[in-house]
């Protein structure tokens, strides 16, 4: 069952617990850039690219609760972010225990700092 856009917006605003500034700082770190699956063109990892898009969404909408402000492309990416974070938070308790783990670094690339929850 596909979630409606309002649910996606609300869950995105809840799960993405990093500010644009925190996420930008993290994305500038080498460990962020090396974490996750590489894109086919080898330019950057999928998660790092996602983090860059999340920063743009956060800066553009400022976690607005007005669904009419969000564009379809942004909502589609927000849906991916929600799915990724929920799946990995359910599977990987290690992210909260080990800040050197792939899980921790990957979740941060997707806008969720496990230590903030």
Tab-separated table of N, CA and C in Angstrom:
chain	number	residue	atom	x	y	z
A	1	UNK	N	0.842	-1.184	0.000
A	1	UNK	CA	0.000	0.000	0.000
A	1	UNK	C	0.886	1.246	0.000
A	2	UNK	N	0.617	2.154	-0.894
A	2	UNK	CA	1.401	3.371	-1.034
A	2	UNK	C	0.881	4.425	-0.047
A	3	UNK	N	1.821	5.036	0.652
A	3	UNK	CA	1.440	6.087	1.595
A	3	UNK	C	0.993	7.331	0.843
A	4	UNK	N	0.027	8.029	1.428
A	4	UNK	CA	-0.397	9.281	0.828
A	4	UNK	C	0.666	10.346	1.088
A	5	UNK	N	0.650	11.403	0.306
A	5	UNK	CA	1.678	12.438	0.383
A	5	UNK	C	1.731	13.133	1.740
A	6	UNK	N	0.591	13.306	2.372
A	6	UNK	CA	0.586	13.963	3.682
A	6	UNK	C	1.321	13.110	4.722
A	7	UNK	N	1.121	11.807	4.680
A	7	UNK	CA	1.828	10.901	5.584
A	7	UNK	C	3.327	10.953	5.310
A	8	UNK	N	3.694	10.961	4.036
A	8	UNK	CA	5.110	11.047	3.658
A	8	UNK	C	5.718	12.336	4.211
A	9	UNK	N	5.033	13.452	4.034
A	9	UNK	CA	5.519	14.740	4.524
A	9	UNK	C	5.722	14.704	6.040
A	10	UNK	N	4.734	14.201	6.755
A	10	UNK	CA	4.818	14.156	8.213
A	10	UNK	C	5.942	13.242	8.684
A	11	UNK	N	6.072	12.077	8.061
A	11	UNK	CA	7.127	11.138	8.461
A	11	UNK	C	8.513	11.666	8.090
A	12	UNK	N	8.636	12.307	6.953
A	12	UNK	CA	9.902	12.933	6.566
A	12	UNK	C	10.299	13.975	7.613
A	13	UNK	N	9.359	14.840	7.972
A	13	UNK	CA	9.650	15.895	8.941
A	13	UNK	C	10.010	15.339	10.316
A	14	UNK	N	9.536	14.145	10.612
A	14	UNK	CA	9.858	13.502	11.887
A	14	UNK	C	11.187	12.755	11.817
A	15	UNK	N	11.407	12.006	10.754
A	15	UNK	CA	12.604	11.160	10.647
A	15	UNK	C	13.874	11.938	10.327
A	16	UNK	N	13.760	12.971	9.526
A	16	UNK	CA	14.930	13.786	9.215
A	16	UNK	C	15.129	14.731	10.397
A	17	UNK	N	16.060	14.355	11.266
A	17	UNK	CA	16.244	15.093	12.510
A	17	UNK	C	17.510	15.948	12.518
A	18	UNK	N	18.099	16.133	11.348
A	18	UNK	CA	19.266	16.998	11.227
A	18	UNK	C	18.851	18.303	10.548
A	19	UNK	N	19.453	19.399	10.970
A	19	UNK	CA	19.203	20.688	10.326
A	19	UNK	C	19.968	20.723	9.003
A	20	UNK	N	19.615	21.635	8.115
A	20	UNK	CA	20.395	21.738	6.873
A	20	UNK	C	21.883	21.984	7.152
A	21	UNK	N	22.178	22.795	8.153
A	21	UNK	CA	23.567	23.096	8.486
A	21	UNK	C	24.301	21.850	9.003
A	22	UNK	N	23.655	21.076	9.870
A	22	UNK	CA	24.266	19.843	10.386
A	22	UNK	C	24.517	18.849	9.254
A	23	UNK	N	23.547	18.715	8.375
A	23	UNK	CA	23.675	17.763	7.277
A	23	UNK	C	24.756	18.208	6.292
A	24	UNK	N	24.811	19.499	5.982
A	24	UNK	CA	25.867	20.009	5.095
A	24	UNK	C	27.250	19.725	5.679
A	25	UNK	N	27.396	19.993	6.963
A	25	UNK	CA	28.689	19.763	7.632
A	25	UNK	C	29.063	18.285	7.542
A	26	UNK	N	28.106	17.416	7.807
A	26	UNK	CA	28.350	15.976	7.733
A	26	UNK	C	28.726	15.561	6.311
A	27	UNK	N	27.997	16.063	5.325
A	27	UNK	CA	28.238	15.680	3.930
A	27	UNK	C	29.613	16.136	3.439
A	28	UNK	N	30.181	17.141	4.080
A	28	UNK	CA	31.525	17.612	3.723
A	28	UNK	C	32.626	16.701	4.257
A	29	UNK	N	32.296	15.858	5.223
A	29	UNK	CA	33.297	14.967	5.815
A	29	UNK	C	33.585	13.781	4.892
A	30	UNK	N	34.819	13.362	4.882
A	30	UNK	CA	35.246	12.261	4.012
A	30	UNK	C	34.483	10.974	4.320
A	31	UNK	N	34.233	10.703	5.605
A	31	UNK	CA	33.532	9.461	5.945
A	31	UNK	C	32.120	9.441	5.381
A	32	UNK	N	31.503	10.590	5.217
A	32	UNK	CA	30.190	10.656	4.587
A	32	UNK	C	30.289	10.340	3.101
A	33	UNK	N	31.303	10.872	2.462
A	33	UNK	CA	31.459	10.713	1.024
A	33	UNK	C	31.859	9.292	0.634
A	34	UNK	N	32.418	8.551	1.567
A	34	UNK	CA	32.860	7.185	1.289
A	34	UNK	C	31.867	6.128	1.743
A	35	UNK	N	30.793	6.547	2.366
A	35	UNK	CA	29.838	5.603	2.945
A	35	UNK	C	28.713	5.298	1.968
A	36	UNK	N	28.445	4.021	1.763
A	36	UNK	CA	27.300	3.609	0.957
A	36	UNK	C	27.676	3.109	-0.419
A	37	UNK	N	26.644	2.854	-1.212
A	37	UNK	CA	26.809	2.321	-2.563
A	37	UNK	C	27.163	3.433	-3.528
A	38	UNK	N	28.137	3.174	-4.385
A	38	UNK	CA	28.511	4.141	-5.416
A	38	UNK	C	27.467	4.155	-6.522
A	39	UNK	N	27.240	5.335	-7.070
A	39	UNK	CA	26.353	5.450	-8.219
A	39	UNK	C	27.061	4.834	-9.422
A	40	UNK	N	26.288	4.504	-10.443
A	40	UNK	CA	26.839	3.851	-11.635
A	40	UNK	C	27.954	4.651	-12.298
A	41	UNK	N	27.858	5.974	-12.244
A	41	UNK	CA	28.884	6.796	-12.890
A	41	UNK	C	30.093	7.041	-11.986
A	42	UNK	N	30.048	6.533	-10.745
A	42	UNK	CA	31.171	6.645	-9.828
A	42	UNK	C	31.364	8.030	-9.240
A	43	UNK	N	30.415	8.942	-9.463
A	43	UNK	CA	30.587	10.324	-9.021
A	43	UNK	C	30.477	10.490	-7.503
A	44	UNK	N	29.543	9.859	-6.888
A	44	UNK	CA	29.358	9.918	-5.439
A	44	UNK	C	28.438	8.769	-5.033
A	45	UNK	N	28.304	8.554	-3.736
A	45	UNK	CA	27.434	7.468	-3.301
A	45	UNK	C	25.977	7.894	-3.399
A	46	UNK	N	25.114	6.900	-3.448
A	46	UNK	CA	23.672	7.148	-3.522
A	46	UNK	C	23.210	7.932	-2.289
A	47	UNK	N	23.685	7.530	-1.111
A	47	UNK	CA	23.292	8.204	0.123
A	47	UNK	C	23.785	9.636	0.188
A	48	UNK	N	25.009	9.874	-0.281
A	48	UNK	CA	25.552	11.233	-0.279
A	48	UNK	C	24.726	12.124	-1.202
A	49	UNK	N	24.376	11.612	-2.368
A	49	UNK	CA	23.515	12.350	-3.290
A	49	UNK	C	22.163	12.632	-2.638
A	50	UNK	N	21.621	11.647	-1.940
A	50	UNK	CA	20.345	11.830	-1.261
A	50	UNK	C	20.460	12.929	-0.213
A	51	UNK	N	21.544	12.917	0.548
A	51	UNK	CA	21.748	13.946	1.569
A	51	UNK	C	21.758	15.340	0.979
A	52	UNK	N	22.389	15.479	-0.175
A	52	UNK	CA	22.420	16.774	-0.856
A	52	UNK	C	21.009	17.212	-1.242
A	53	UNK	N	20.223	16.270	-1.724
A	53	UNK	CA	18.823	16.581	-2.074
A	53	UNK	C	18.001	16.926	-0.835
A	54	UNK	N	18.267	16.227	0.268
A	54	UNK	CA	17.543	16.508	1.519
A	54	UNK	C	17.843	17.925	1.989
A	55	UNK	N	19.105	18.346	1.918
A	55	UNK	CA	19.468	19.719	2.300
A	55	UNK	C	18.632	20.706	1.484
A	56	UNK	N	18.542	20.471	0.187
A	56	UNK	CA	17.749	21.358	-0.670
A	56	UNK	C	16.288	21.405	-0.267
A	57	UNK	N	15.722	20.252	0.056
A	57	UNK	CA	14.319	20.183	0.485
A	57	UNK	C	14.135	20.930	1.805
A	58	UNK	N	15.043	20.718	2.754
A	58	UNK	CA	14.939	21.388	4.053
A	58	UNK	C	15.050	22.906	3.907
A	59	UNK	N	15.968	23.347	3.069
A	59	UNK	CA	16.143	24.790	2.878
A	59	UNK	C	14.964	25.406	2.129
A	60	UNK	N	14.413	24.672	1.191
A	60	UNK	CA	13.314	25.184	0.374
A	60	UNK	C	11.999	25.262	1.151
A	61	UNK	N	11.702	24.219	1.931
A	61	UNK	CA	10.385	24.136	2.573
A	61	UNK	C	10.410	24.362	4.087
A	62	UNK	N	11.584	24.315	4.699
A	62	UNK	CA	11.730	24.549	6.140
A	62	UNK	C	10.773	23.690	6.974
A	63	UNK	N	10.654	22.411	6.565
A	63	UNK	CA	9.782	21.447	7.247
A	63	UNK	C	8.344	21.951	7.380
A	64	UNK	N	7.864	22.573	6.345
A	64	UNK	CA	6.499	23.083	6.314
A	64	UNK	C	5.499	21.935	6.462
A	65	UNK	N	4.394	22.223	7.099
A	65	UNK	CA	3.312	21.250	7.204
A	65	UNK	C	2.218	21.523	6.179
A	66	UNK	N	2.515	22.400	5.219
A	66	UNK	CA	1.573	22.731	4.155
A	66	UNK	C	1.920	21.894	2.921
A	67	UNK	N	1.192	20.834	2.733
A	67	UNK	CA	1.457	19.885	1.648
A	67	UNK	C	1.442	20.556	0.274
A	68	UNK	N	0.644	21.574	0.098
A	68	UNK	CA	0.524	22.222	-1.211
A	68	UNK	C	1.815	22.923	-1.638
A	69	UNK	N	2.727	23.162	-0.725
A	69	UNK	CA	3.994	23.832	-1.050
A	69	UNK	C	5.013	22.890	-1.685
A	70	UNK	N	4.866	21.589	-1.457
A	70	UNK	CA	5.859	20.611	-1.907
A	70	UNK	C	5.645	20.222	-3.367
A	71	UNK	N	6.739	20.178	-4.130
A	71	UNK	CA	6.682	19.725	-5.509
A	71	UNK	C	6.678	18.211	-5.584
A	72	UNK	N	6.200	17.680	-6.704
A	72	UNK	CA	6.097	16.229	-6.883
A	72	UNK	C	7.459	15.527	-6.829
A	73	UNK	N	8.484	16.124	-7.447
A	73	UNK	CA	9.822	15.519	-7.410
A	73	UNK	C	10.358	15.454	-5.983
A	74	UNK	N	10.125	16.529	-5.229
A	74	UNK	CA	10.586	16.548	-3.841
A	74	UNK	C	9.824	15.526	-2.999
A	75	UNK	N	8.528	15.421	-3.210
A	75	UNK	CA	7.739	14.417	-2.484
A	75	UNK	C	8.197	13.001	-2.827
A	76	UNK	N	8.556	12.774	-4.076
A	76	UNK	CA	9.039	11.450	-4.473
A	76	UNK	C	10.343	11.130	-3.739
A	77	UNK	N	11.232	12.110	-3.622
A	77	UNK	CA	12.478	11.849	-2.895
A	77	UNK	C	12.205	11.701	-1.399
A	78	UNK	N	11.318	12.496	-0.868
A	78	UNK	CA	10.955	12.383	0.543
A	78	UNK	C	10.418	10.982	0.850
A	79	UNK	N	9.664	10.428	-0.085
A	79	UNK	CA	9.130	9.070	0.063
A	79	UNK	C	10.287	8.064	0.173
A	80	UNK	N	11.321	8.229	-0.663
A	80	UNK	CA	12.500	7.350	-0.599
A	80	UNK	C	13.218	7.492	0.738
A	81	UNK	N	13.332	8.723	1.207
A	81	UNK	CA	14.014	8.996	2.477
A	81	UNK	C	13.275	8.321	3.631
A	82	UNK	N	11.971	8.461	3.647
A	82	UNK	CA	11.159	7.839	4.703
A	82	UNK	C	11.328	6.323	4.663
A	83	UNK	N	11.214	5.748	3.486
A	83	UNK	CA	11.338	4.296	3.337
A	83	UNK	C	12.715	3.814	3.796
A	84	UNK	N	13.757	4.481	3.340
A	84	UNK	CA	15.116	4.090	3.698
A	84	UNK	C	15.325	4.171	5.211
A	85	UNK	N	14.971	5.304	5.802
A	85	UNK	CA	15.197	5.486	7.240
A	85	UNK	C	14.392	4.503	8.079
A	86	UNK	N	13.143	4.312	7.751
A	86	UNK	CA	12.318	3.373	8.525
A	86	UNK	C	12.872	1.955	8.435
A	87	UNK	N	13.247	1.546	7.238
A	87	UNK	CA	13.777	0.197	7.041
A	87	UNK	C	15.072	0.002	7.832
A	88	UNK	N	15.980	0.938	7.740
A	88	UNK	CA	17.272	0.785	8.399
A	88	UNK	C	17.192	0.978	9.911
A	89	UNK	N	16.322	1.827	10.367
A	89	UNK	CA	16.155	1.983	11.815
A	89	UNK	C	15.546	0.723	12.433
A	90	UNK	N	14.689	0.057	11.711
A	90	UNK	CA	14.070	-1.176	12.210
A	90	UNK	C	15.056	-2.339	12.227
A	91	UNK	N	16.014	-2.339	11.302
A	91	UNK	CA	16.925	-3.473	11.154
A	91	UNK	C	18.243	-3.318	11.901
A	92	UNK	N	18.652	-2.104	12.166
A	92	UNK	CA	20.031	-1.910	12.577
A	92	UNK	C	20.172	-1.106	13.862
A	93	UNK	N	20.098	-1.784	14.987
A	93	UNK	CA	20.315	-1.134	16.272
A	93	UNK	C	21.768	-0.702	16.444
A	94	UNK	N	22.658	-1.286	15.655
A	94	UNK	CA	24.082	-0.984	15.749
A	94	UNK	C	24.374	0.492	15.490
A	95	UNK	N	23.560	1.149	14.708
A	95	UNK	CA	23.792	2.547	14.360
A	95	UNK	C	23.852	3.442	15.593
A	96	UNK	N	23.087	3.101	16.613
A	96	UNK	CA	23.088	3.901	17.839
A	96	UNK	C	24.270	3.567	18.743
A	97	UNK	N	24.860	2.412	18.546
A	97	UNK	CA	25.920	1.946	19.436
A	97	UNK	C	27.320	2.187	18.888
A	98	UNK	N	27.461	2.312	17.594
A	98	UNK	CA	28.783	2.379	16.977
A	98	UNK	C	28.803	3.459	15.899
A	99	UNK	N	29.402	4.603	16.238
A	99	UNK	CA	29.421	5.718	15.289
A	99	UNK	C	30.392	5.482	14.133
A	100	UNK	N	31.169	4.410	14.192
A	100	UNK	CA	32.034	4.045	13.075
A	100	UNK	C	31.370	3.040	12.133
A	101	UNK	N	30.160	2.609	12.477
A	101	UNK	CA	29.489	1.592	11.659
A	101	UNK	C	28.964	2.192	10.358
A	102	UNK	N	28.839	1.339	9.362
A	102	UNK	CA	28.256	1.755	8.085
A	102	UNK	C	26.825	2.233	8.279
A	103	UNK	N	26.108	1.587	9.191
A	103	UNK	CA	24.709	1.950	9.445
A	103	UNK	C	24.593	3.386	9.940
A	104	UNK	N	25.429	3.744	10.889
A	104	UNK	CA	25.411	5.100	11.453
A	104	UNK	C	25.690	6.133	10.361
A	105	UNK	N	26.754	5.907	9.608
A	105	UNK	CA	27.154	6.857	8.565
A	105	UNK	C	26.097	6.954	7.471
A	106	UNK	N	25.542	5.831	7.099
A	106	UNK	CA	24.535	5.811	6.047
A	106	UNK	C	23.269	6.546	6.471
A	107	UNK	N	22.806	6.297	7.690
A	107	UNK	CA	21.612	6.984	8.173
A	107	UNK	C	21.828	8.494	8.203
A	108	UNK	N	23.006	8.918	8.601
A	108	UNK	CA	23.288	10.356	8.613
A	108	UNK	C	23.265	10.931	7.199
A	109	UNK	N	23.769	10.181	6.230
A	109	UNK	CA	23.690	10.647	4.844
A	109	UNK	C	22.244	10.853	4.415
A	110	UNK	N	21.341	10.071	4.999
A	110	UNK	CA	19.917	10.163	4.661
A	110	UNK	C	19.164	11.083	5.631
A	111	UNK	N	19.898	11.915	6.393
A	111	UNK	CA	19.283	12.966	7.198
A	111	UNK	C	18.879	12.591	8.605
A	112	UNK	N	19.201	11.371	9.038
A	112	UNK	CA	18.811	10.924	10.376
A	112	UNK	C	20.054	10.646	11.219
A	113	UNK	N	20.204	11.403	12.301
A	113	UNK	CA	21.308	11.171	13.242
A	113	UNK	C	20.795	10.267	14.357
A	114	UNK	N	21.221	9.004	14.393
A	114	UNK	CA	20.718	8.066	15.404
A	114	UNK	C	21.004	8.497	16.838
A	115	UNK	N	22.001	9.306	17.050
A	115	UNK	CA	22.338	9.745	18.408
A	115	UNK	C	21.408	10.853	18.909
A	116	UNK	N	20.636	11.439	18.027
A	116	UNK	CA	19.726	12.513	18.410
A	116	UNK	C	18.369	11.991	18.900
A	117	UNK	N	18.099	10.705	18.690
A	117	UNK	CA	16.775	10.182	19.061
A	117	UNK	C	16.752	9.682	20.478
